[in-house]
Amino acid sequence: MQRVTSYLPAGTPSSHPTAQVKLPHDLRHLRRKLLHLENGEMVMLDLKDPVLFANGDLLVREDGELIEILAADEKLFEIRGRDRTHLVELAWHLGNRHLAAQIEEDRIVILRDHVIRSMLQGLGATVLEIDEPFQPARGAYHSHGGHAHDHGHAAHNHGHNHDHGHDHGHDHGHAHGHDRQHDHSCDHDHNHEHHHGHKHD
């Protein structure tokens, strides 16, 4: 069985994949895994560090052949606002609920959740059912056309350090991926307040 120990970003010049593997968004965060290719073959992925792969990224087999990662279609909601300001407000509400979301210029895409759809419609959003590949924002990762894979990989390789430094500055667009970290920091602050209180007593 062939092993895969390296990868290339989507759009690498002169790259011609000979096989494909189709994965939903929650199975594209990979380090070591047996992958079943679309042609029926199997390869063992064995990377040094975990990587968040995007549609079109390429796995490099030991024999030099390339395997293209395809994002599988998923059942999603497409959310549109009255204008950009309204869309940002909707993103803020989604972020408060720790939901993975794909943020684009004129829409937000999330996994289907009928309770959330009712909430969004109550806020004036237009919500449509769609079936598409899903690439949610994670930490500093944000979908900007052809550069999406670069940010995705960076977010994974440096996720913990990077997110603590920048999530507060991008709360409206990225909070959904790492809001729980903000919760931890709030708990930490409260603990400090209690300790100081005891000292004053």
Coordinates of N, CA and C in Angstrom, one line a residue:
M1 N 0.8 -1.2 0.0 CA 0.0 0.0 0.0 C 0.9 1.3 0.0
Q2 N 0.5 2.2 -0.9 CA 1.3 3.4 -0.9 C 1.0 4.3 0.3
R3 N 2.0 5.1 0.7 CA 1.9 6.0 1.8 C 2.0 7.4 1.3
V4 N 1.3 8.3 2.0 CA 1.4 9.8 1.7 C 2.0 10.5 2.9
T5 N 3.1 11.2 2.6 CA 3.7 11.9 3.7 C 3.9 13.4 3.5
S6 N 3.4 13.9 2.3 CA 3.5 15.3 2.0 C 2.3 15.7 1.2
Y7 N 2.1 17.0 1.0 CA 1.0 17.5 0.2 C 1.3 18.8 -0.5
L8 N 0.5 19.2 -1.4 CA 0.7 20.5 -2.1 C -0.7 21.3 -2.1
P9 N -0.6 22.6 -2.1 CA -1.9 23.4 -2.1 C -2.5 23.3 -3.5
A10 N -3.8 23.5 -3.5 CA -4.6 23.5 -4.7 C -4.0 24.6 -5.7
G11 N -4.1 24.3 -6.9 CA -3.6 25.2 -7.9 C -2.1 25.2 -8.2
T12 N -1.4 24.2 -7.6 CA 0.1 24.1 -7.8 C 0.3 23.9 -9.3
P13 N 1.2 24.7 -9.9 CA 1.5 24.6 -11.3 C 2.0 23.2 -11.7
S14 N 1.7 22.8 -12.9 CA 2.1 21.5 -13.5 C 1.8 20.3 -12.6
S15 N 0.7 20.3 -11.9 CA 0.3 19.2 -11.1 C -0.9 18.5 -11.8
H16 N -0.8 17.2 -11.9 CA -1.8 16.4 -12.7 C -2.1 15.2 -11.8
P17 N -3.2 15.3 -11.0 CA -3.6 14.2 -10.1 C -4.1 13.0 -10.9
T18 N -3.7 11.8 -10.4 CA -4.1 10.6 -11.1 C -5.2 9.9 -10.3
A19 N -5.6 10.4 -9.1 CA -6.7 9.8 -8.3 C -7.3 10.9 -7.5
Q20 N -8.5 10.6 -6.9 CA -9.2 11.5 -6.1 C -9.7 10.9 -4.8
V21 N -9.9 11.7 -3.8 CA -10.6 11.2 -2.6 C -11.6 12.3 -2.2
K22 N -12.8 11.9 -1.9 CA -13.9 12.8 -1.6 C -14.2 12.8 -0.1
L23 N -14.2 13.9 0.5 CA -14.3 14.0 2.0 C -15.2 15.2 2.4
P24 N -16.1 15.0 3.4 CA -16.9 16.1 3.9 C -16.0 17.0 4.8
H25 N -16.4 18.1 5.2 CA -15.6 19.1 5.9 C -15.0 18.5 7.2
D26 N -15.8 17.7 8.0 CA -15.3 17.3 9.3 C -14.3 16.1 9.1
L27 N -14.1 15.6 7.9 CA -13.1 14.5 7.7 C -11.9 15.1 6.9
R28 N -11.8 16.4 6.8 CA -10.6 16.9 6.0 C -9.6 17.5 7.0
H29 N -9.7 17.3 8.3 CA -8.7 17.6 9.3 C -8.0 16.3 9.6
L30 N -6.8 16.2 9.0 CA -6.1 14.9 8.9 C -4.7 15.0 9.3
R31 N -4.2 13.9 9.9 CA -2.8 13.6 10.1 C -2.4 12.2 9.7
R32 N -3.1 11.2 10.3 CA -2.8 9.8 10.0 C -4.2 9.1 9.8
K33 N -4.4 8.6 8.6 CA -5.7 8.0 8.3 C -5.6 7.1 7.0
L34 N -6.3 6.0 7.0 CA -6.4 5.2 5.8 C -7.5 5.8 4.9
L35 N -7.1 6.2 3.7 CA -8.0 6.9 2.8 C -8.5 5.9 1.7
H36 N -9.8 5.9 1.4 CA -10.3 5.1 0.3 C -10.6 6.0 -0.8
L37 N -9.8 5.8 -1.9 CA -9.9 6.7 -3.1 C -11.1 6.3 -3.9
E38 N -11.5 7.3 -4.8 CA -12.7 7.1 -5.7 C -12.5 5.9 -6.6
N39 N -11.3 5.6 -7.0 CA -11.0 4.4 -7.9 C -11.0 3.1 -7.2
G40 N -11.3 3.1 -5.9 CA -11.3 1.8 -5.1 C -10.0 1.5 -4.4
E41 N -8.9 2.2 -4.7 CA -7.6 1.9 -4.1 C -7.6 2.6 -2.7
M42 N -6.6 2.2 -1.9 CA -6.4 2.8 -0.6 C -5.0 3.3 -0.4
V43 N -4.8 4.3 0.3 CA -3.5 4.8 0.7 C -3.5 5.2 2.1
M44 N -2.3 5.1 2.7 CA -2.1 5.5 4.2 C -1.5 6.9 4.2
L45 N -2.4 7.8 4.7 CA -1.9 9.2 5.0 C -1.1 9.2 6.3
D46 N 0.1 9.7 6.3 CA 0.9 9.7 7.5 C 1.7 11.0 7.5
L47 N 1.1 12.1 8.0 CA 1.8 13.4 8.0 C 2.4 13.7 9.4
K48 N 3.3 14.6 9.4 CA 4.0 14.9 10.6 C 3.1 15.7 11.6
D49 N 2.3 16.6 11.0 CA 1.4 17.4 11.8 C 0.0 17.4 11.2
P50 N -1.1 17.7 11.9 CA -2.4 17.7 11.4 C -2.6 18.9 10.4
V51 N -3.4 18.7 9.4 CA -3.6 19.7 8.4 C -5.1 19.8 8.1
L52 N -5.6 21.0 7.9 CA -6.9 21.2 7.5 C -6.9 21.4 6.0
F53 N -7.4 20.3 5.2 CA -7.4 20.4 3.8 C -8.6 21.1 3.2
A54 N -8.4 21.7 2.1 CA -9.5 22.4 1.3 C -9.7 21.7 0.0
N55 N -10.8 22.0 -0.6 CA -11.1 21.4 -1.9 C -10.0 21.7 -2.9
G56 N -9.4 20.7 -3.6 CA -8.4 20.9 -4.6 C -7.0 20.7 -4.1
D57 N -6.8 20.5 -2.8 CA -5.4 20.3 -2.3 C -5.0 18.9 -2.8
L58 N -3.7 18.7 -2.8 CA -3.1 17.5 -3.4 C -2.2 16.7 -2.4
L59 N -2.5 15.4 -2.4 CA -1.6 14.5 -1.6 C -0.6 13.9 -2.5
V60 N 0.6 13.8 -2.0 CA 1.7 13.3 -2.8 C 2.1 11.9 -2.3
R61 N 1.9 10.9 -3.1 CA 2.2 9.5 -2.8 C 3.7 9.3 -2.8
E62 N 4.2 8.2 -2.2 CA 5.6 7.9 -2.2 C 6.2 7.7 -3.6
D63 N 5.3 7.2 -4.5 CA 5.8 7.1 -5.9 C 5.7 8.3 -6.7
G64 N 5.3 9.5 -6.1 CA 5.2 10.7 -6.8 C 3.9 11.1 -7.4
E65 N 3.0 10.1 -7.5 CA 1.7 10.3 -8.0 C 0.9 11.2 -7.1
L66 N -0.1 12.0 -7.6 CA -0.8 13.0 -6.9 C -2.3 12.5 -6.7
I67 N -2.8 12.8 -5.5 CA -4.2 12.5 -5.2 C -4.9 13.8 -4.9
E68 N -6.0 14.1 -5.6 CA -6.7 15.4 -5.4 C -7.8 15.2 -4.3
I69 N -7.8 16.1 -3.4 CA -8.9 16.1 -2.4 C -10.1 16.8 -2.9
L70 N -11.3 16.2 -2.9 CA -12.5 16.8 -3.3 C -13.4 17.0 -2.1
A71 N -14.0 18.2 -2.0 CA -14.9 18.4 -0.9 C -16.3 17.9 -1.3
A72 N -16.8 17.0 -0.5 CA -18.1 16.3 -0.7 C -19.2 17.3 -0.6
D73 N -20.3 17.1 -1.3 CA -21.5 17.9 -1.1 C -22.1 17.6 0.2
E74 N -22.6 18.6 0.9 CA -23.2 18.4 2.2 C -24.6 19.2 2.2
K75 N -25.4 18.8 3.1 CA -26.7 19.4 3.3 C -26.6 20.7 4.1
L76 N -26.8 21.8 3.5 CA -26.4 23.1 4.1 C -27.6 24.1 4.0
F77 N -27.5 25.2 4.8 CA -28.3 26.3 4.7 C -27.5 27.5 4.1
E78 N -28.1 28.2 3.1 CA -27.5 29.4 2.6 C -28.2 30.6 3.2
I79 N -27.5 31.5 3.9 CA -28.1 32.6 4.6 C -27.8 33.9 4.0
R80 N -28.8 34.7 3.7 CA -28.6 36.0 3.1 C -29.3 37.1 3.9
G81 N -28.6 38.2 4.0 CA -29.2 39.3 4.8 C -29.8 40.4 3.9
R82 N -30.4 41.4 4.5 CA -30.9 42.5 3.7 C -29.8 43.3 3.1
D83 N -28.7 43.4 3.8 CA -27.5 44.2 3.3 C -26.3 43.6 4.0
R84 N -25.1 44.2 3.8 CA -23.9 43.7 4.4 C -23.9 43.8 5.9
T85 N -24.4 45.0 6.4 CA -24.5 45.2 7.8 C -25.4 44.1 8.5
H86 N -26.5 43.8 7.9 CA -27.4 42.8 8.4 C -26.7 41.4 8.4
L87 N -25.9 41.1 7.3 CA -25.2 39.9 7.3 C -24.2 39.7 8.4
V88 N -23.5 40.8 8.7 CA -22.5 40.8 9.8 C -23.3 40.5 11.1
E89 N -24.4 41.1 11.3 CA -25.2 40.9 12.5 C -25.6 39.4 12.6
L90 N -26.0 38.8 11.5 CA -26.4 37.4 11.5 C -25.2 36.5 11.8
A91 N -24.0 36.9 11.3 CA -22.8 36.2 11.6 C -22.5 36.2 13.1
W92 N -22.7 37.4 13.7 CA -22.5 37.6 15.2 C -23.4 36.6 16.0
H93 N -24.7 36.5 15.6 CA -25.6 35.6 16.3 C -25.1 34.2 16.1
L94 N -24.7 33.8 14.9 CA -24.2 32.4 14.7 C -22.9 32.2 15.5
G95 N -22.1 33.2 15.6 CA -20.8 33.0 16.4 C -21.1 32.8 17.8
N96 N -22.1 33.4 18.4 CA -22.5 33.2 19.8 C -23.0 31.8 20.1
R97 N -23.4 31.1 19.0 CA -23.9 29.7 19.2 C -22.8 28.7 18.8
H98 N -21.6 29.1 18.6 CA -20.5 28.2 18.3 C -20.7 27.3 17.1
L99 N -21.3 27.9 16.1 CA -21.6 27.2 14.9 C -20.5 27.4 13.8
A100 N -20.1 26.3 13.2 CA -19.2 26.4 12.1 C -19.9 27.1 10.9
A101 N -19.3 28.0 10.3 CA -19.9 28.8 9.2 C -18.9 29.1 8.2
Q102 N -19.3 29.1 6.9 CA -18.6 29.5 5.8 C -19.0 31.0 5.5
I103 N -18.1 31.9 5.6 CA -18.4 33.3 5.5 C -18.0 33.8 4.1
E104 N -18.9 34.3 3.3 CA -18.6 34.9 2.0 C -19.1 36.3 2.0
E105 N -18.8 37.0 0.9 CA -19.1 38.4 0.8 C -20.6 38.7 0.9
D106 N -21.4 37.8 0.3 CA -22.8 38.1 0.3 C -23.7 37.0 0.9
R107 N -23.1 36.1 1.6 CA -23.8 35.0 2.2 C -23.0 34.3 3.3
I108 N -23.8 33.6 4.1 CA -23.2 32.7 5.1 C -23.7 31.3 4.9
V109 N -22.9 30.3 5.0 CA -23.3 28.9 4.8 C -23.1 28.1 6.0
I110 N -24.1 27.4 6.5 CA -23.9 26.5 7.7 C -24.6 25.2 7.4
L111 N -24.3 24.2 8.3 CA -24.9 22.9 8.2 C -26.4 23.1 8.6
R112 N -27.3 22.3 8.1 CA -28.7 22.5 8.3 C -29.0 22.2 9.8
D113 N -29.8 23.1 10.3 CA -30.2 23.1 11.7 C -31.5 23.9 11.7
H114 N -32.7 23.2 11.9 CA -34.0 23.8 11.7 C -34.3 24.8 12.8
V115 N -33.7 24.5 14.0 CA -33.9 25.5 15.1 C -33.2 26.8 14.8
I116 N -32.0 26.7 14.2 CA -31.2 27.9 13.9 C -31.9 28.6 12.7
R117 N -32.5 27.8 11.8 CA -33.2 28.5 10.7 C -34.3 29.3 11.1
S118 N -35.1 28.8 12.1 CA -36.2 29.6 12.7 C -35.7 30.9 13.3
M119 N -34.6 30.8 14.0 CA -34.0 31.9 14.7 C -33.6 33.0 13.6
L120 N -32.9 32.5 12.6 CA -32.4 33.4 11.5 C -33.6 34.1 10.8
Q121 N -34.6 33.3 10.5 CA -35.8 33.9 9.8 C -36.4 34.9 10.7
G122 N -36.4 34.7 12.0 CA -37.0 35.7 13.0 C -36.2 36.9 13.0
L123 N -34.9 36.9 12.6 CA -34.0 38.0 12.6 C -34.0 38.7 11.2
G124 N -34.9 38.2 10.3 CA -35.1 38.8 9.0 C -34.2 38.2 7.9
A125 N -33.5 37.1 8.1 CA -32.7 36.5 7.1 C -33.5 35.7 6.1
T126 N -32.9 35.5 4.9 CA -33.4 34.6 3.9 C -32.6 33.3 4.0
V127 N -33.2 32.2 4.3 CA -32.5 30.9 4.5 C -33.0 29.9 3.4
L128 N -32.0 29.4 2.6 CA -32.3 28.4 1.6 C -31.6 27.1 1.8
E129 N -32.2 26.0 1.5 CA -31.6 24.7 1.6 C -30.7 24.5 0.3
I130 N -29.5 24.1 0.5 CA -28.6 23.9 -0.7 C -27.7 22.6 -0.4
D131 N -27.2 22.0 -1.4 CA -26.3 20.9 -1.3 C -25.0 21.3 -2.1
E132 N -23.9 21.6 -1.3 CA -22.7 22.1 -1.8 C -21.5 21.6 -0.9
P133 N -20.3 21.7 -1.4 CA -19.1 21.5 -0.6 C -19.1 22.5 0.5
F134 N -18.6 22.2 1.7 CA -18.6 23.1 2.9 C -17.2 23.3 3.3
Q135 N -16.8 24.6 3.4 CA -15.5 25.0 3.9 C -15.6 26.0 5.0
P136 N -16.0 25.6 6.2 CA -16.2 26.6 7.3 C -14.9 27.3 7.7
A137 N -15.1 28.5 8.2 CA -14.0 29.3 8.8 C -13.5 28.6 10.1
R138 N -12.2 28.6 10.3 CA -11.7 28.1 11.5 C -10.5 29.0 11.9
G139 N -10.7 29.7 13.0 CA -9.6 30.6 13.5 C -9.3 31.6 12.5
A140 N -8.1 31.8 12.1 CA -7.7 32.8 11.2 C -8.1 32.5 9.7
Y141 N -8.5 31.3 9.5 CA -8.9 30.8 8.2 C -10.1 31.6 7.7
H142 N -10.1 32.1 6.5 CA -11.3 32.8 5.9 C -11.3 32.5 4.4
S143 N -12.4 32.3 3.8 CA -12.5 31.9 2.4 C -12.4 33.2 1.5
H144 N -11.2 33.2 0.8 CA -11.0 34.3 -0.1 C -10.5 33.8 -1.4
G145 N -11.4 33.1 -2.1 CA -11.1 32.6 -3.5 C -10.0 31.6 -3.5
G146 N -9.0 31.8 -4.4 CA -8.0 30.8 -4.6 C -7.0 30.7 -3.4
H147 N -7.0 31.6 -2.4 CA -6.1 31.5 -1.3 C -6.6 30.8 -0.2
A148 N -7.8 30.2 -0.3 CA -8.4 29.5 0.9 C -7.6 28.4 1.5
H149 N -6.9 27.6 0.6 CA -6.2 26.5 1.1 C -5.0 27.0 1.9
D150 N -4.3 28.1 1.5 CA -3.2 28.6 2.3 C -3.5 28.9 3.7
H151 N -4.6 29.7 3.8 CA -5.1 30.1 5.2 C -5.5 28.9 6.0
G152 N -6.1 27.9 5.3 CA -6.6 26.7 6.0 C -5.4 25.9 6.6
H153 N -4.4 25.8 5.8 CA -3.2 25.1 6.4 C -2.5 25.8 7.5
A154 N -2.4 27.1 7.3 CA -1.8 27.9 8.4 C -2.6 27.9 9.7
A155 N -3.9 27.9 9.6 CA -4.7 27.9 10.8 C -4.5 26.6 11.5
H156 N -4.2 25.5 10.8 CA -4.0 24.2 11.5 C -2.7 24.1 12.1
N157 N -1.7 24.5 11.3 CA -0.3 24.3 11.9 C 0.0 25.2 13.0
H158 N -0.7 26.3 13.1 CA -0.4 27.2 14.2 C -1.7 27.6 15.0
G159 N -2.6 26.7 15.0 CA -4.0 27.0 15.5 C -4.0 27.6 16.9
H160 N -3.4 27.0 17.9 CA -3.5 27.5 19.2 C -2.9 28.8 19.5
N161 N -1.7 29.0 19.0 CA -1.0 30.3 19.3 C -1.7 31.4 18.5
H162 N -2.0 31.1 17.2 CA -2.5 32.2 16.4 C -3.9 32.7 16.9
D163 N -4.8 31.7 17.2 CA -6.1 32.1 17.6 C -6.2 33.0 18.8
H164 N -5.4 32.7 19.8 CA -5.4 33.5 21.0 C -5.0 34.9 20.7
G165 N -4.1 35.1 19.7 CA -3.6 36.4 19.4 C -4.6 37.3 18.6
H166 N -5.5 36.7 17.9 CA -6.2 37.5 16.9 C -7.7 37.3 16.9
D167 N -8.3 36.3 17.6 CA -9.7 36.1 17.5 C -10.5 37.3 18.0
H168 N -10.0 38.0 19.0 CA -10.8 39.1 19.5 C -11.0 40.2 18.5
G169 N -10.0 40.3 17.6 CA -10.0 41.4 16.6 C -11.0 41.0 15.4
H170 N -11.4 39.8 15.3 CA -12.2 39.4 14.2 C -13.4 38.6 14.6
D171 N -14.0 39.1 15.7 CA -15.1 38.3 16.3 C -16.3 38.1 15.4
H172 N -16.6 39.1 14.5 CA -17.8 39.0 13.7 C -17.6 37.9 12.6
G173 N -16.4 37.6 12.2 CA -16.2 36.7 11.1 C -15.7 35.4 11.5
H174 N -15.1 35.3 12.6 CA -14.4 34.0 12.9 C -14.8 33.4 14.3
A175 N -15.6 34.1 15.0 CA -15.9 33.6 16.3 C -16.4 32.2 16.4
H176 N -17.2 31.8 15.4 CA -17.8 30.6 15.5 C -16.9 29.4 15.6
G177 N -15.6 29.5 15.1 CA -14.7 28.4 15.2 C -14.1 28.2 16.6
H178 N -14.0 29.4 17.4 CA -13.2 29.3 18.6 C -13.8 30.1 19.7
D179 N -15.1 30.2 19.7 CA -15.7 30.9 20.8 C -15.5 30.3 22.2
R180 N -15.3 29.0 22.2 CA -15.1 28.4 23.5 C -13.8 28.8 24.1
Q181 N -12.9 29.3 23.3 CA -11.6 29.8 23.9 C -11.9 31.1 24.6
H182 N -12.8 31.9 24.1 CA -13.2 33.1 24.8 C -13.9 32.8 26.1
D183 N -14.7 31.7 26.1 CA -15.3 31.3 27.3 C -14.3 31.0 28.4
H184 N -13.3 30.3 28.0 CA -12.2 29.9 28.9 C -11.5 31.1 29.5
S185 N -11.3 32.1 28.6 CA -10.6 33.3 29.1 C -11.5 34.0 30.1
C186 N -12.8 34.1 29.9 CA -13.7 34.7 30.8 C -13.7 34.0 32.2
D187 N -13.7 32.7 32.1 CA -13.6 32.0 33.4 C -12.3 32.3 34.1
H188 N -11.3 32.4 33.4 CA -10.0 32.7 34.0 C -10.0 34.0 34.7
D189 N -10.6 35.0 34.0 CA -10.7 36.3 34.7 C -11.5 36.3 36.0
H190 N -12.6 35.6 36.0 CA -13.4 35.5 37.2 C -12.6 34.9 38.3
N191 N -11.8 33.8 38.0 CA -11.0 33.2 39.0 C -10.1 34.2 39.7
H192 N -9.5 35.0 38.9 CA -8.5 36.0 39.4 C -9.2 37.0 40.3
E193 N -10.4 37.4 40.0 CA -11.2 38.3 40.8 C -11.5 37.7 42.2
H194 N -11.8 36.4 42.2 CA -12.1 35.8 43.5 C -10.8 35.7 44.3
H195 N -9.7 35.4 43.7 CA -8.4 35.3 44.5 C -8.1 36.7 45.1
H196 N -8.3 37.8 44.3 CA -7.9 39.1 44.8 C -8.9 39.4 46.0
G197 N -10.2 39.0 45.9 CA -11.1 39.3 46.9 C -10.7 38.7 48.2
H198 N -10.2 37.5 48.2 CA -9.8 36.8 49.4 C -8.6 37.5 50.1
K199 N -7.7 38.0 49.2 CA -6.6 38.7 49.8 C -7.0 40.0 50.5
H200 N -7.9 40.7 50.0 CA -8.4 41.9 50.6 C -9.1 41.6 51.9
D201 N -9.8 40.5 52.0 CA -10.4 40.1 53.3 C -9.4 39.8 54.4

